[in-house]
Short mmCIF file of C-alpha atoms and ligand atoms in Angstrom, two decimals:
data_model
loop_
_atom_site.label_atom_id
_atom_site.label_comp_id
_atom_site.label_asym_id
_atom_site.label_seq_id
_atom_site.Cartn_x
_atom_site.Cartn_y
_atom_site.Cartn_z
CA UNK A 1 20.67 -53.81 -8.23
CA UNK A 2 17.59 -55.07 -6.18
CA UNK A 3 14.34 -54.33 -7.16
CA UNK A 4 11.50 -54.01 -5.10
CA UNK A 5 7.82 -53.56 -6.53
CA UNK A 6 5.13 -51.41 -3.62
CA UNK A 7 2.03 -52.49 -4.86
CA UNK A 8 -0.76 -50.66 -3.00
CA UNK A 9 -4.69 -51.02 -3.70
CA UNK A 10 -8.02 -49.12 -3.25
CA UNK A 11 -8.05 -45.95 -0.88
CA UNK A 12 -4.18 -46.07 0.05
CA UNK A 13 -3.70 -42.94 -2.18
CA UNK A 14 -5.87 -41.25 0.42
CA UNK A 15 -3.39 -41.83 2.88
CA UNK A 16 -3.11 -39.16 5.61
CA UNK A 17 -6.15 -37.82 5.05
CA UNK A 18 -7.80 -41.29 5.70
CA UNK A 19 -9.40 -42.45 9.22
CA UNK A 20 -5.87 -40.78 10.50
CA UNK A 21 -5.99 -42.67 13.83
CA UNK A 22 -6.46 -45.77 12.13
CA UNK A 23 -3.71 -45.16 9.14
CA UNK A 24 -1.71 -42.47 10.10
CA UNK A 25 -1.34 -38.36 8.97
CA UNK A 26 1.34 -39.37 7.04
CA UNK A 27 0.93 -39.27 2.66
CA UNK A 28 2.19 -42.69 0.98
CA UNK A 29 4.26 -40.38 -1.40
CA UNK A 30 5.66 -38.61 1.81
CA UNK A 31 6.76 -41.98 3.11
CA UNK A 32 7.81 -43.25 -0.22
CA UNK A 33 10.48 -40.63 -1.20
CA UNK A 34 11.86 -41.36 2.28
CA UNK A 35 12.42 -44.82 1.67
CA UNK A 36 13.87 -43.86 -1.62
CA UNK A 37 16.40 -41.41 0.42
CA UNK A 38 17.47 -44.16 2.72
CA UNK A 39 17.75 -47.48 0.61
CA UNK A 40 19.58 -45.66 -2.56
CA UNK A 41 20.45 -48.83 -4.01
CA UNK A 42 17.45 -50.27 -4.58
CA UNK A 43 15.45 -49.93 -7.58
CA UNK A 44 11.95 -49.31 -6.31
CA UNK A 45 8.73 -49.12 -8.94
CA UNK A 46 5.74 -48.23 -6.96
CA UNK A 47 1.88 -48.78 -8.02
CA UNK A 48 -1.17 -47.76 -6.62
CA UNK A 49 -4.64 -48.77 -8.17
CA UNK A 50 -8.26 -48.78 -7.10
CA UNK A 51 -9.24 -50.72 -9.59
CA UNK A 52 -8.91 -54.50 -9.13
CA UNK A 53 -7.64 -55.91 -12.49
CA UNK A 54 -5.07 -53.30 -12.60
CA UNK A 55 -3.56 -54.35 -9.75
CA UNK A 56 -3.41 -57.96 -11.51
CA UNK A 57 -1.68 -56.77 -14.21
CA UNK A 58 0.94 -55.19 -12.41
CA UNK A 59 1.32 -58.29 -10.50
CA UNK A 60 1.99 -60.06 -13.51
CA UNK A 61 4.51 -57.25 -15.23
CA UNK A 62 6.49 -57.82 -12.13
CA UNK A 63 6.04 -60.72 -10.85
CA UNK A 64 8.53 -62.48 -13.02
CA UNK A 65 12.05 -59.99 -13.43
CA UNK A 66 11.74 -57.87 -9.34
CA UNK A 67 13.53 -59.35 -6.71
CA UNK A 68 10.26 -58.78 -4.55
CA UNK A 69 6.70 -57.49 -4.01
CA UNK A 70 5.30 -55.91 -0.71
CA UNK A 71 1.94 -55.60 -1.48
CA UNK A 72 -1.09 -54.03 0.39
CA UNK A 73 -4.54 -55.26 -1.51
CA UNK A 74 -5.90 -52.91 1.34
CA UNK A 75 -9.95 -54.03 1.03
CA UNK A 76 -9.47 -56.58 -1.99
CA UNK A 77 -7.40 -58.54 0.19
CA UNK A 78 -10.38 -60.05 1.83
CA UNK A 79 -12.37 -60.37 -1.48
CA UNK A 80 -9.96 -60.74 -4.50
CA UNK A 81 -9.91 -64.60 -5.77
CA UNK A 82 -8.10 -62.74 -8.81
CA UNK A 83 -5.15 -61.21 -6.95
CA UNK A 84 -4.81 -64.32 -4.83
CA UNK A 85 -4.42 -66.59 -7.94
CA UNK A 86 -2.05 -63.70 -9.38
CA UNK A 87 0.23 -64.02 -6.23
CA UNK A 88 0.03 -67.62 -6.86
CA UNK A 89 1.43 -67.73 -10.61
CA UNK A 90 4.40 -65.59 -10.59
CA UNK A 91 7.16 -66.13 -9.80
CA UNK A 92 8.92 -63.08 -7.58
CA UNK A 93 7.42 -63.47 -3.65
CA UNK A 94 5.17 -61.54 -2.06
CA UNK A 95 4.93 -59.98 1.35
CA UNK A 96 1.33 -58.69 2.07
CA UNK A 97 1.36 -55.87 4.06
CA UNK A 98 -1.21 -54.12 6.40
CA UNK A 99 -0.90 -50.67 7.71
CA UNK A 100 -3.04 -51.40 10.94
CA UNK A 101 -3.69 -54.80 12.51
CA UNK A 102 -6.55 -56.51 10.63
CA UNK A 103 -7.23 -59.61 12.86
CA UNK A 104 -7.74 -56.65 15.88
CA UNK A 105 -10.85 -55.42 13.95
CA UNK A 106 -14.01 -56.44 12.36
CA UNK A 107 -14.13 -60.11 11.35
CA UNK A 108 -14.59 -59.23 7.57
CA UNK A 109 -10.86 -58.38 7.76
CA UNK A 110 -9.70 -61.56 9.28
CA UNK A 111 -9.47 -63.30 6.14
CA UNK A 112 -6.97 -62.59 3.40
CA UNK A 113 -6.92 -64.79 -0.04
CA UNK A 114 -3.28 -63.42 -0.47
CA UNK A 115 -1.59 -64.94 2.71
CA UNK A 116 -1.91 -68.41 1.61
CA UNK A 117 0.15 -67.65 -1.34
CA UNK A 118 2.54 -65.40 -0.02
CA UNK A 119 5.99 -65.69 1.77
CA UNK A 120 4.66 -63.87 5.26
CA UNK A 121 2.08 -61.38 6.19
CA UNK A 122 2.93 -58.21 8.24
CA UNK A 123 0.36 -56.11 9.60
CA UNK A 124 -0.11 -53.61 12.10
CA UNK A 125 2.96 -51.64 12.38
CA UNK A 126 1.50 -48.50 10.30
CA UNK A 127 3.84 -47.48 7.53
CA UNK A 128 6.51 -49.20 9.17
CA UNK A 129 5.11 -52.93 8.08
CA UNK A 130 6.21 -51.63 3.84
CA UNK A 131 9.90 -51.49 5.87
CA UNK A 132 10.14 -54.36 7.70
CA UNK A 133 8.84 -56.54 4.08
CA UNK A 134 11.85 -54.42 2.60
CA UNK A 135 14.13 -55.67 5.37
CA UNK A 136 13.19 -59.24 5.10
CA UNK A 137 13.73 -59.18 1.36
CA UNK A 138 17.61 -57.38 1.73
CA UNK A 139 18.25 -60.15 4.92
CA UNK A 140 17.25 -62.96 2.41
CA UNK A 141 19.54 -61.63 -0.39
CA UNK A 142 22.85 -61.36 1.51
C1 LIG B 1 -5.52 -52.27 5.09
C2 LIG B 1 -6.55 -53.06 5.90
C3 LIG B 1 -7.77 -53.40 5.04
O1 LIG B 1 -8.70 -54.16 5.80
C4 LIG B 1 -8.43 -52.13 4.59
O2 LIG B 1 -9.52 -52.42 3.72
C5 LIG B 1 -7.50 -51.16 3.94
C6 LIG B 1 -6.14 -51.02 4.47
C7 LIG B 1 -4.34 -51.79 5.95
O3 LIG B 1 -3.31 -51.45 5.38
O4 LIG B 1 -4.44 -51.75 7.18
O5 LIG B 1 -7.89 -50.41 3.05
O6 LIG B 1 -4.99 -53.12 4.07
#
């Protein structure tokens, strides 16, 4: 069975309630047991941390035995040397993920020190960009 790892960091568990017209009314969990309900046979785990070094060490649990990672880093994407060198050592791939499109707002957001060491970046497709990572992993495992 595929597994697939949603790794999601600071303020995403606030989805819905959130800046709605930038990230949507919708609840990660709401979106989440959806996904479940239409790809059955795939073994999702799914972590959510504010807290930067927890997010590492979930990296690293998984990031050697899952088929692949869609991560969101959400703000410590533009700040987190520590989560880019994670994404860097292990082994699984990573697709960083962005609920809105970062490069269409403020500067601070244009830079990422994931991308570099990822296998693509997709941003700006709401809760739809976790889907389209799932997607690319399934097309790349047929
Ligand atoms: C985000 C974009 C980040 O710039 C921001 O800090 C977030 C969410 C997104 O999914 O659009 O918290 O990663």
């Amino acid at each position: 069975m595929t597994r697939i790892a949603i790794i999601n960091g600071p303020n995403i568990n606030l989805l819905g309630k959130r800046e709605p017209e930038i990230y949507g009314a919708v609840s990660f969990d709401a979106f989440f047991k959806n996904l479940q309900d239409n790809y059955p046979n795939i073994q999702f785990s799914y972590f959510q941390s504010n807290i930067e070094g927890e997010i590492i060490d979930k990296l690293q649990e998984v990031g050697y035995t899952y088929d692949g990672i869609i991560l969101n880093a959400a703000a410590y994407t533009h700040t987190s040397v520590g989560i880019g060198d994670a994404v860097k050592a292990i082994k699984t791939p990573v697709i960083e993920v962005h609920i809105s499109n970062v490069w269409a707002r403020e500067s601070f957001r244009h830079n990422s020190y994931i991308s570099a060491h990822a296998k693509g970046v997709i941003a700006g497709f709401g809760l739809q960009s976790y889907e389209l990572a799932l997607l690319s992993f399934l097309d790349n495992k047929k």
